[in-house]
DNA sequence: CTCCTTCTGGAGGTGTTTCTCTAGAACTCT
DNA sequence: AGAGTTCTAGAGAAACACCTCCAGAAGGAG
């Protein structure tokens, strides 16, 4: 009922993410977002209460998408799937360069202090991934010589760090980054060539 | 000759870095910077042509300071000093939390596209550190089983990544981060316990 | 067809930020 | 002391961004 929407809310988020990837948080002006998808200035406020809500939506959608893929890739975690998740992160960033920039910038870049309460409430969940990682890492620590902290780092922050340089230089991560992740994770989790 | 300056240019940069660490790039308003050191609004323009110049100065001074300390710590690079430089990065971030936030945010957060030409010219130099790292890593590759890429990563990006989580959570990196860096670098560069 | 709802389009109001400009203060050099 | 220079202090112009608001378009329900 009512006039059909011309633009999907996701269209606005897409445009905002794209603008962010190009020019940083400052260039995510609501007028610029609306203009870049051919919508009128005021039309945006039917979907997002204010600028903070749009920034919140950018971050929440992006981190949720990443986390969803990450968990799917991890499956029921064992040593193999843990090693495989590293290269997967690199590939995800290559396939979603703009969203990868959002993740790289980190939550702080999106001013969570200004978010509306319901958006902030949605933030408590994503931190669960760290808890899960620590749990998984503890279980795996028995089958490797690495500490749980080292395993957890290798599973998430290591591949992200490797992608970082490529993204900051404005190019997509490629084979070199995949190789680097694979090599380092093997070295940290116990080189397979050691355990033939 | 002339009236003595009441504020050092560095005072403005200090205030800007502090504001950035607290509230992100958006809260670095020239008026806020001036106010936070008790200077008049217009007084800032005798030192920085515009906002972009101040942002450029923030980034350039911070990265130069870090690089200077880093090179000093590295000295004439050998396996020992390379391993020691990792924990040093963590400690530098703990001792300079606001500047560490600047480094973490990355060049992109400071809108280098808007910088004046002379500031952009100063950017070509810092990238030399990557070249140097590759050179050092190549030399060291002979005495370890790691590839040059892995060594270069372990020397700079690894400790930075480890500090990242602590900084984003708003706390200073501590012993835990130092231990993690030490452990991982040992594992990557060849565990000393392996080569007794 | 008429009412109701939802959305569009775009004109501004409001507030903030950047930047300019000028009078004059503080200091040095001759 | 006088001249010249550098900086301060702060008012305010100009630009920009956020947000409001409302007339009307586009559909569904009775």
Coordinates of C-alpha atoms (C1' of nucleotides) in Angstrom, one line a residue:
Chain A
X1 CA 0.0 0.0 0.0
X2 CA 1.2 3.5 -0.8
X3 CA 3.5 4.7 -3.4
X4 CA 6.2 2.2 -4.3
X5 CA 9.7 3.1 -3.3
X6 CA 12.0 4.0 -6.1
X7 CA 15.1 3.2 -4.2
X8 CA 16.0 0.3 -1.9
X9 CA 17.5 1.3 1.4
X10 CA 20.4 -0.9 0.4
X11 CA 21.0 1.4 -2.6
X12 CA 21.7 4.2 -0.2
X13 CA 24.1 2.1 1.8
X14 CA 25.8 0.9 -1.3
X15 CA 26.4 4.4 -2.5
X16 CA 27.6 5.5 1.0
X17 CA 30.0 2.6 1.1
X18 CA 31.3 3.5 -2.3
X19 CA 31.8 7.2 -1.4
X20 CA 33.5 6.1 1.8
X21 CA 35.9 3.9 -0.1
X22 CA 36.8 6.7 -2.4
X23 CA 37.1 9.7 -0.1
X24 CA 36.8 8.7 3.5
X25 CA 34.2 9.4 6.1
X26 CA 34.1 13.1 5.4
X27 CA 32.9 12.6 1.8
X28 CA 29.9 10.6 3.0
X29 CA 27.5 13.6 3.0
X30 CA 23.9 12.8 2.8
X31 CA 23.5 15.1 -0.2
X32 CA 26.3 13.3 -2.0
X33 CA 24.9 9.9 -1.2
X34 CA 21.4 10.9 -2.5
X35 CA 22.9 12.6 -5.6
X36 CA 25.0 9.6 -6.5
X37 CA 22.0 7.4 -6.9
X38 CA 19.8 10.1 -8.5
X39 CA 17.6 10.5 -5.4
X40 CA 16.4 13.8 -4.0
X41 CA 18.0 15.2 -1.0
X42 CA 15.2 14.8 1.4
X43 CA 14.2 11.3 0.2
X44 CA 16.9 9.8 2.3
X45 CA 15.2 10.6 5.6
X46 CA 12.4 8.2 4.9
X47 CA 14.9 5.5 5.5
X48 CA 17.5 6.8 7.9
X49 CA 16.6 9.1 10.8
X50 CA 19.9 11.0 10.5
X51 CA 23.5 10.8 9.3
X52 CA 24.5 8.7 12.3
X53 CA 21.9 6.1 11.4
X54 CA 23.2 5.8 7.9
X55 CA 26.8 5.4 9.1
X56 CA 25.6 2.8 11.6
X57 CA 23.8 0.9 8.8
X58 CA 27.0 1.0 6.7
X59 CA 29.0 -0.5 9.5
X60 CA 26.5 -3.0 10.7
X61 CA 25.6 -4.3 7.3
X62 CA 29.2 -4.7 6.2
X63 CA 30.4 -6.4 9.4
X64 CA 27.4 -8.7 9.4
X65 CA 28.0 -9.7 5.8
X66 CA 31.6 -10.4 6.5
X67 CA 30.9 -12.3 9.6
X68 CA 28.2 -14.4 7.9
X69 CA 30.6 -15.4 5.2
X70 CA 33.4 -16.0 7.6
X71 CA 31.3 -18.3 9.8
X72 CA 30.0 -20.1 6.8
X73 CA 33.6 -20.7 5.5
X74 CA 34.7 -21.8 8.9
X75 CA 32.0 -24.4 9.3
X76 CA 32.6 -26.8 12.1
X77 CA 36.0 -25.6 13.0
X78 CA 38.9 -27.9 12.7
X79 CA 42.6 -27.4 11.8
X80 CA 41.9 -27.5 8.1
X81 CA 39.0 -25.1 8.0
X82 CA 40.9 -22.7 10.2
X83 CA 43.8 -22.7 7.9
X84 CA 41.5 -22.2 4.9
X85 CA 39.7 -19.2 6.4
X86 CA 42.8 -17.0 6.0
X87 CA 42.9 -17.0 2.2
X88 CA 39.1 -16.7 2.2
X89 CA 39.4 -13.4 4.0
X90 CA 41.8 -12.1 1.4
X91 CA 39.5 -13.2 -1.4
X92 CA 36.5 -11.6 0.3
X93 CA 38.3 -8.3 0.3
X94 CA 39.3 -8.7 -3.3
X95 CA 35.7 -9.4 -4.2
X96 CA 34.3 -6.6 -2.1
X97 CA 36.9 -3.8 -2.2
X98 CA 34.6 -1.0 -1.0
X99 CA 33.2 -3.0 1.9
X100 CA 36.7 -4.1 2.7
X101 CA 37.7 -0.4 3.1
X102 CA 34.8 -0.1 5.6
X103 CA 36.1 -3.0 7.6
X104 CA 39.7 -1.7 7.5
X105 CA 38.7 1.8 8.7
X106 CA 37.2 0.2 11.8
X107 CA 34.2 1.0 13.9
X108 CA 35.7 4.2 15.2
X109 CA 35.6 5.8 11.8
X110 CA 31.8 5.6 11.9
X111 CA 31.3 7.6 15.1
X112 CA 29.4 5.0 17.1
X113 CA 29.1 7.5 20.0
X114 CA 26.6 9.4 18.0
X115 CA 24.5 6.3 17.0
X116 CA 21.0 5.9 18.1
X117 CA 20.6 3.4 21.0
X118 CA 19.1 0.6 18.9
X119 CA 22.1 0.8 16.5
X120 CA 24.5 0.7 19.4
X121 CA 22.6 -2.3 20.8
X122 CA 23.3 -4.2 17.6
X123 CA 27.0 -3.7 18.2
X124 CA 27.1 -6.1 21.1
X125 CA 26.6 -9.1 18.9
X126 CA 29.6 -8.8 16.5
X127 CA 32.0 -8.8 19.3
X128 CA 30.9 -12.4 19.9
X129 CA 33.1 -13.4 17.0
X130 CA 36.1 -12.6 19.2
X131 CA 34.7 -14.8 22.0
X132 CA 34.1 -17.6 19.5
X133 CA 37.5 -17.3 18.1
X134 CA 39.1 -17.6 21.5
X135 CA 37.0 -20.7 22.2
X136 CA 38.0 -22.3 19.0
X137 CA 41.6 -21.3 19.5
X138 CA 41.6 -22.9 22.9
X139 CA 40.4 -26.2 21.5
X140 CA 42.9 -26.2 18.8
X141 CA 45.8 -25.2 21.0
X142 CA 46.1 -28.9 22.0
X143 CA 46.9 -30.0 18.4
X144 CA 49.4 -27.3 17.7
X145 CA 52.3 -25.7 19.5
X146 CA 50.7 -22.2 19.2
X147 CA 49.0 -20.4 22.1
X148 CA 45.3 -19.6 21.9
X149 CA 46.1 -15.9 21.5
X150 CA 48.4 -16.7 18.5
X151 CA 45.8 -18.9 16.9
X152 CA 43.0 -16.4 17.3
X153 CA 45.2 -13.7 15.8
X154 CA 46.2 -15.8 12.9
X155 CA 42.5 -16.6 12.1
X156 CA 41.2 -13.1 11.7
X157 CA 43.6 -10.2 12.3
X158 CA 46.5 -11.6 10.4
X159 CA 44.8 -11.9 7.0
X160 CA 43.1 -8.5 7.6
X161 CA 46.5 -6.9 8.2
X162 CA 47.9 -8.4 5.1
X163 CA 45.1 -7.0 3.0
X164 CA 45.6 -3.6 4.5
X165 CA 48.6 -2.5 2.5
X166 CA 47.1 -3.4 -0.8
X167 CA 43.8 -1.6 0.0
X168 CA 45.6 1.5 1.2
X169 CA 47.5 1.6 -2.0
X170 CA 44.2 1.5 -3.8
X171 CA 44.7 -1.9 -5.5
X172 CA 42.9 -5.1 -4.9
X173 CA 44.7 -7.9 -2.9
X174 CA 45.9 -10.7 -5.2
X175 CA 47.9 -13.9 -5.3
X176 CA 50.8 -12.4 -3.4
X177 CA 48.6 -11.7 -0.4
X178 CA 47.0 -15.1 -0.5
X179 CA 50.4 -16.7 -0.6
X180 CA 51.6 -14.6 2.3
X181 CA 48.6 -15.5 4.4
X182 CA 49.0 -19.2 3.6
X183 CA 52.6 -19.2 4.5
X184 CA 52.3 -17.3 7.7
X185 CA 49.3 -19.3 8.9
X186 CA 51.2 -22.5 8.2
X187 CA 54.2 -21.3 10.1
X188 CA 52.1 -20.2 13.1
X189 CA 49.7 -23.2 13.3
X190 CA 52.5 -25.6 12.6
X191 CA 54.0 -26.1 9.2
X192 CA 52.3 -29.1 7.5
X193 CA 55.6 -30.0 6.0
X194 CA 56.8 -30.6 9.6
X195 CA 54.1 -33.1 10.3
X196 CA 54.1 -35.4 7.3
Chain B
X1 CA 62.3 40.2 14.8
X2 CA 58.6 40.8 15.1
X3 CA 56.2 39.8 17.8
X4 CA 57.1 36.5 19.3
X5 CA 54.8 33.6 18.6
X6 CA 52.6 32.6 21.6
X7 CA 52.1 29.1 20.3
X8 CA 54.4 26.7 18.6
X9 CA 53.2 25.2 15.4
X10 CA 53.7 21.8 17.1
X11 CA 51.2 22.9 19.7
X12 CA 48.5 23.0 17.1
X13 CA 49.5 19.6 15.7
X14 CA 49.5 18.2 19.2
X15 CA 46.0 19.4 19.8
X16 CA 44.8 18.2 16.5
X17 CA 46.3 14.7 17.1
X18 CA 44.6 14.6 20.5
X19 CA 41.3 15.6 19.0
X20 CA 41.7 13.0 16.3
X21 CA 42.4 10.3 18.8
X22 CA 39.3 11.1 20.7
X23 CA 36.7 11.8 18.0
X24 CA 38.1 10.9 14.6
X25 CA 38.9 13.0 11.7
X26 CA 35.6 14.8 11.8
X27 CA 36.2 16.4 15.2
X28 CA 39.4 18.0 13.9
X29 CA 37.8 21.3 13.3
X30 CA 40.2 24.2 13.1
X31 CA 38.1 26.1 15.6
X32 CA 38.2 23.2 18.0
X33 CA 42.0 22.9 17.6
X34 CA 42.5 26.6 18.3
X35 CA 40.2 26.6 21.2
X36 CA 41.8 23.6 22.8
X37 CA 45.1 25.4 23.2
X38 CA 43.5 28.7 24.0
X39 CA 44.4 30.4 20.7
X40 CA 42.1 32.6 18.7
X41 CA 40.4 31.1 15.7
X42 CA 42.2 33.0 13.0
X43 CA 45.6 32.6 14.6
X44 CA 46.0 29.2 13.2
X45 CA 46.1 30.4 9.6
X46 CA 49.5 32.0 10.1
X47 CA 50.9 28.5 10.3
X48 CA 48.7 26.4 8.2
X49 CA 47.3 27.6 4.9
X50 CA 44.1 25.6 5.3
X51 CA 42.6 22.6 6.9
X52 CA 44.2 20.2 4.5
X53 CA 47.7 21.5 5.4
X54 CA 47.1 20.9 9.1
X55 CA 45.9 17.3 8.4
X56 CA 49.0 16.8 6.2
X57 CA 51.2 18.1 9.0
X58 CA 49.6 15.7 11.4
X59 CA 50.3 12.7 9.3
X60 CA 53.7 13.7 8.1
X61 CA 55.0 14.6 11.6
X62 CA 53.6 11.4 13.1
X63 CA 54.8 9.1 10.5
X64 CA 58.2 10.8 10.4
X65 CA 58.6 10.5 14.2
X66 CA 57.6 6.8 14.1
X67 CA 59.9 6.1 11.3
X68 CA 62.8 7.9 12.9
X69 CA 62.4 5.8 16.1
X70 CA 61.9 2.7 14.1
X71 CA 65.1 3.1 12.2
X72 CA 67.0 4.1 15.3
X73 CA 65.8 0.9 17.0
X74 CA 66.7 -1.2 14.1
X75 CA 70.2 0.1 13.8
X76 CA 72.4 -2.0 11.6
X77 CA 69.9 -4.7 10.9
X78 CA 70.6 -8.2 12.0
X79 CA 68.5 -11.1 13.2
X80 CA 68.5 -9.8 16.8
X81 CA 67.6 -6.2 16.1
X82 CA 64.9 -7.3 13.7
X83 CA 63.3 -9.5 16.4
X84 CA 63.6 -6.7 18.9
X85 CA 61.9 -4.1 16.7
X86 CA 58.5 -5.8 17.0
X87 CA 58.1 -5.2 20.8
X88 CA 59.5 -1.8 20.3
X89 CA 56.6 -0.9 18.0
X90 CA 54.2 -2.0 20.7
X91 CA 55.9 0.1 23.3
X92 CA 56.0 3.1 21.0
X93 CA 52.2 2.8 20.6
X94 CA 51.7 2.5 24.3
X95 CA 53.9 5.6 25.0
X96 CA 52.3 7.6 22.2
X97 CA 48.6 6.5 22.2
X98 CA 47.3 9.5 20.3
X99 CA 49.9 9.4 17.6
X100 CA 49.4 5.6 17.4
X101 CA 45.8 6.3 16.6
X102 CA 46.9 8.5 13.7
X103 CA 49.1 5.8 12.3
X104 CA 46.4 3.2 12.7
X105 CA 43.8 5.3 10.9
X106 CA 46.2 5.4 7.9
X107 CA 47.0 8.0 5.4
X108 CA 43.6 7.8 3.7
X109 CA 41.9 9.2 6.8
X110 CA 43.7 12.5 6.2
X111 CA 42.4 13.1 2.8
X112 CA 45.8 13.4 0.9
X113 CA 43.9 14.2 -2.3
X114 CA 43.2 17.6 -0.9
X115 CA 46.8 18.3 0.3
X116 CA 48.8 21.1 -1.3
X117 CA 51.5 19.8 -3.7
X118 CA 54.4 20.3 -1.4
X119 CA 52.8 18.2 1.3
X120 CA 52.1 15.5 -1.2
X121 CA 55.6 15.6 -2.4
X122 CA 56.8 14.8 1.2
X123 CA 54.8 11.6 0.9
X124 CA 57.1 9.9 -1.5
X125 CA 59.8 9.6 1.1
X126 CA 58.0 7.5 3.8
X127 CA 57.3 4.8 1.4
X128 CA 61.0 4.2 1.2
X129 CA 60.7 2.4 4.5
X130 CA 58.9 -0.4 2.7
X131 CA 61.8 -0.6 0.1
X132 CA 64.3 -0.8 2.9
X133 CA 62.4 -3.4 4.7
X134 CA 62.3 -5.6 1.6
X135 CA 66.1 -5.1 1.2
X136 CA 66.7 -6.1 4.8
X137 CA 64.3 -9.0 4.5
X138 CA 66.1 -10.3 1.4
X139 CA 69.4 -10.3 3.2
X140 CA 68.0 -12.1 6.2
X141 CA 66.1 -14.7 4.2
X142 CA 69.3 -16.6 4.0
X143 CA 69.6 -17.2 7.7
X144 CA 65.9 -18.2 8.2
X145 CA 63.4 -20.4 6.5
X146 CA 61.0 -17.5 6.0
X147 CA 60.5 -15.7 2.7
X148 CA 61.4 -12.0 2.3
X149 CA 57.7 -11.1 2.2
X150 CA 57.1 -12.9 5.4
X151 CA 60.1 -11.2 7.2
X152 CA 59.1 -7.8 6.0
X153 CA 55.5 -8.3 7.2
X154 CA 56.7 -9.6 10.6
X155 CA 58.9 -6.5 11.0
X156 CA 56.3 -3.8 10.7
X157 CA 52.8 -4.8 9.8
X158 CA 52.5 -7.6 12.3
X159 CA 53.2 -5.6 15.4
X160 CA 50.9 -2.8 14.1
X161 CA 48.1 -5.2 13.6
X162 CA 48.5 -6.6 17.1
X163 CA 48.3 -3.1 18.6
X164 CA 45.2 -2.4 16.6
X165 CA 42.6 -4.2 18.6
X166 CA 43.8 -2.6 21.9
X167 CA 43.7 0.8 20.4
X168 CA 40.3 0.4 18.9
X169 CA 39.0 -0.7 22.3
X170 CA 40.4 2.5 23.7
X171 CA 43.1 1.0 25.9
X172 CA 46.8 1.1 25.7
X173 CA 48.6 -2.0 24.5
X174 CA 50.4 -3.9 27.3
X175 CA 52.3 -7.0 28.2
X176 CA 49.9 -9.3 26.4
X177 CA 50.5 -7.6 23.1
X178 CA 54.3 -7.6 23.6
X179 CA 54.2 -11.3 24.3
X180 CA 52.0 -12.0 21.3
X181 CA 54.4 -10.1 19.0
X182 CA 57.4 -11.8 20.5
X183 CA 55.9 -15.2 20.1
X184 CA 54.7 -14.7 16.6
X185 CA 58.0 -13.2 15.4
X186 CA 59.9 -16.0 16.9
X187 CA 57.6 -18.5 15.1
X188 CA 58.0 -16.7 11.8
X189 CA 61.6 -15.9 11.9
X190 CA 62.5 -19.3 13.3
X191 CA 62.0 -20.1 16.9
X192 CA 65.2 -19.5 18.8
X193 CA 64.4 -22.6 20.8
X194 CA 64.7 -24.5 17.6
X195 CA 68.3 -23.4 17.0
X196 CA 70.0 -23.8 20.3
Chain C
dC1 C1' -14.0 6.9 -7.8
dT2 C1' -12.5 8.4 -3.4
dC3 C1' -9.8 8.0 0.6
dC4 C1' -5.6 6.6 2.8
dT5 C1' -1.0 5.6 2.9
dT6 C1' 3.7 5.9 1.3
dC7 C1' 7.1 7.9 -1.1
dT8 C1' 9.2 11.8 -4.2
dG9 C1' 11.2 16.1 -5.2
dG10 C1' 13.0 20.0 -3.9
dA11 C1' 12.9 24.5 -1.5
dG12 C1' 14.7 26.4 2.3
dG13 C1' 16.0 27.0 7.8
dT14 C1' 19.5 26.3 10.9
dG15 C1' 23.8 25.5 12.5
dT16 C1' 28.6 24.7 11.9
dT17 C1' 33.1 25.2 9.7
dT18 C1' 36.3 27.2 6.9
dC19 C1' 38.6 31.1 5.7
dT20 C1' 39.3 36.3 5.4
dC21 C1' 40.3 40.6 7.1
dT22 C1' 41.8 44.3 10.0
dA23 C1' 43.3 46.8 14.1
dG24 C1' 46.6 46.7 17.0
dA25 C1' 50.1 44.4 20.3
dA26 C1' 54.9 42.9 20.9
dC27 C1' 59.3 42.6 19.5
dT28 C1' 63.9 43.8 16.8
dC29 C1' 67.0 46.7 14.3
dT30 C1' 68.9 51.0 13.2
Chain D
dA1 C1' 62.6 56.6 19.3
dG2 C1' 60.9 55.3 14.9
dA3 C1' 60.3 52.0 11.4
dG4 C1' 59.5 47.5 10.0
dT5 C1' 58.0 42.9 10.9
dT6 C1' 55.5 39.2 12.9
dC7 C1' 51.9 37.7 15.4
dT8 C1' 47.2 38.0 18.0
dA9 C1' 42.4 38.5 18.6
dG10 C1' 38.2 38.2 17.2
dA11 C1' 34.4 39.7 14.1
dG12 C1' 32.0 38.1 10.3
dA13 C1' 31.5 36.5 5.2
dA14 C1' 30.9 32.5 2.5
dA15 C1' 30.2 27.8 1.9
dC16 C1' 28.5 23.7 3.3
dA17 C1' 26.0 20.0 5.5
dC18 C1' 22.2 18.4 8.1
dC19 C1' 17.6 18.3 8.6
dT20 C1' 12.6 19.9 8.1
dC21 C1' 8.7 20.5 5.6
dC22 C1' 5.1 20.2 2.4
dA23 C1' 2.8 19.8 -2.1
dG24 C1' 1.9 16.4 -5.0
dA25 C1' 2.7 11.7 -7.4
dA26 C1' 1.7 6.7 -7.2
dG27 C1' -0.2 3.1 -5.7
dG28 C1' -4.0 0.0 -2.7
dA29 C1' -8.6 -0.7 -0.1
dG30 C1' -13.5 -0.1 0.2

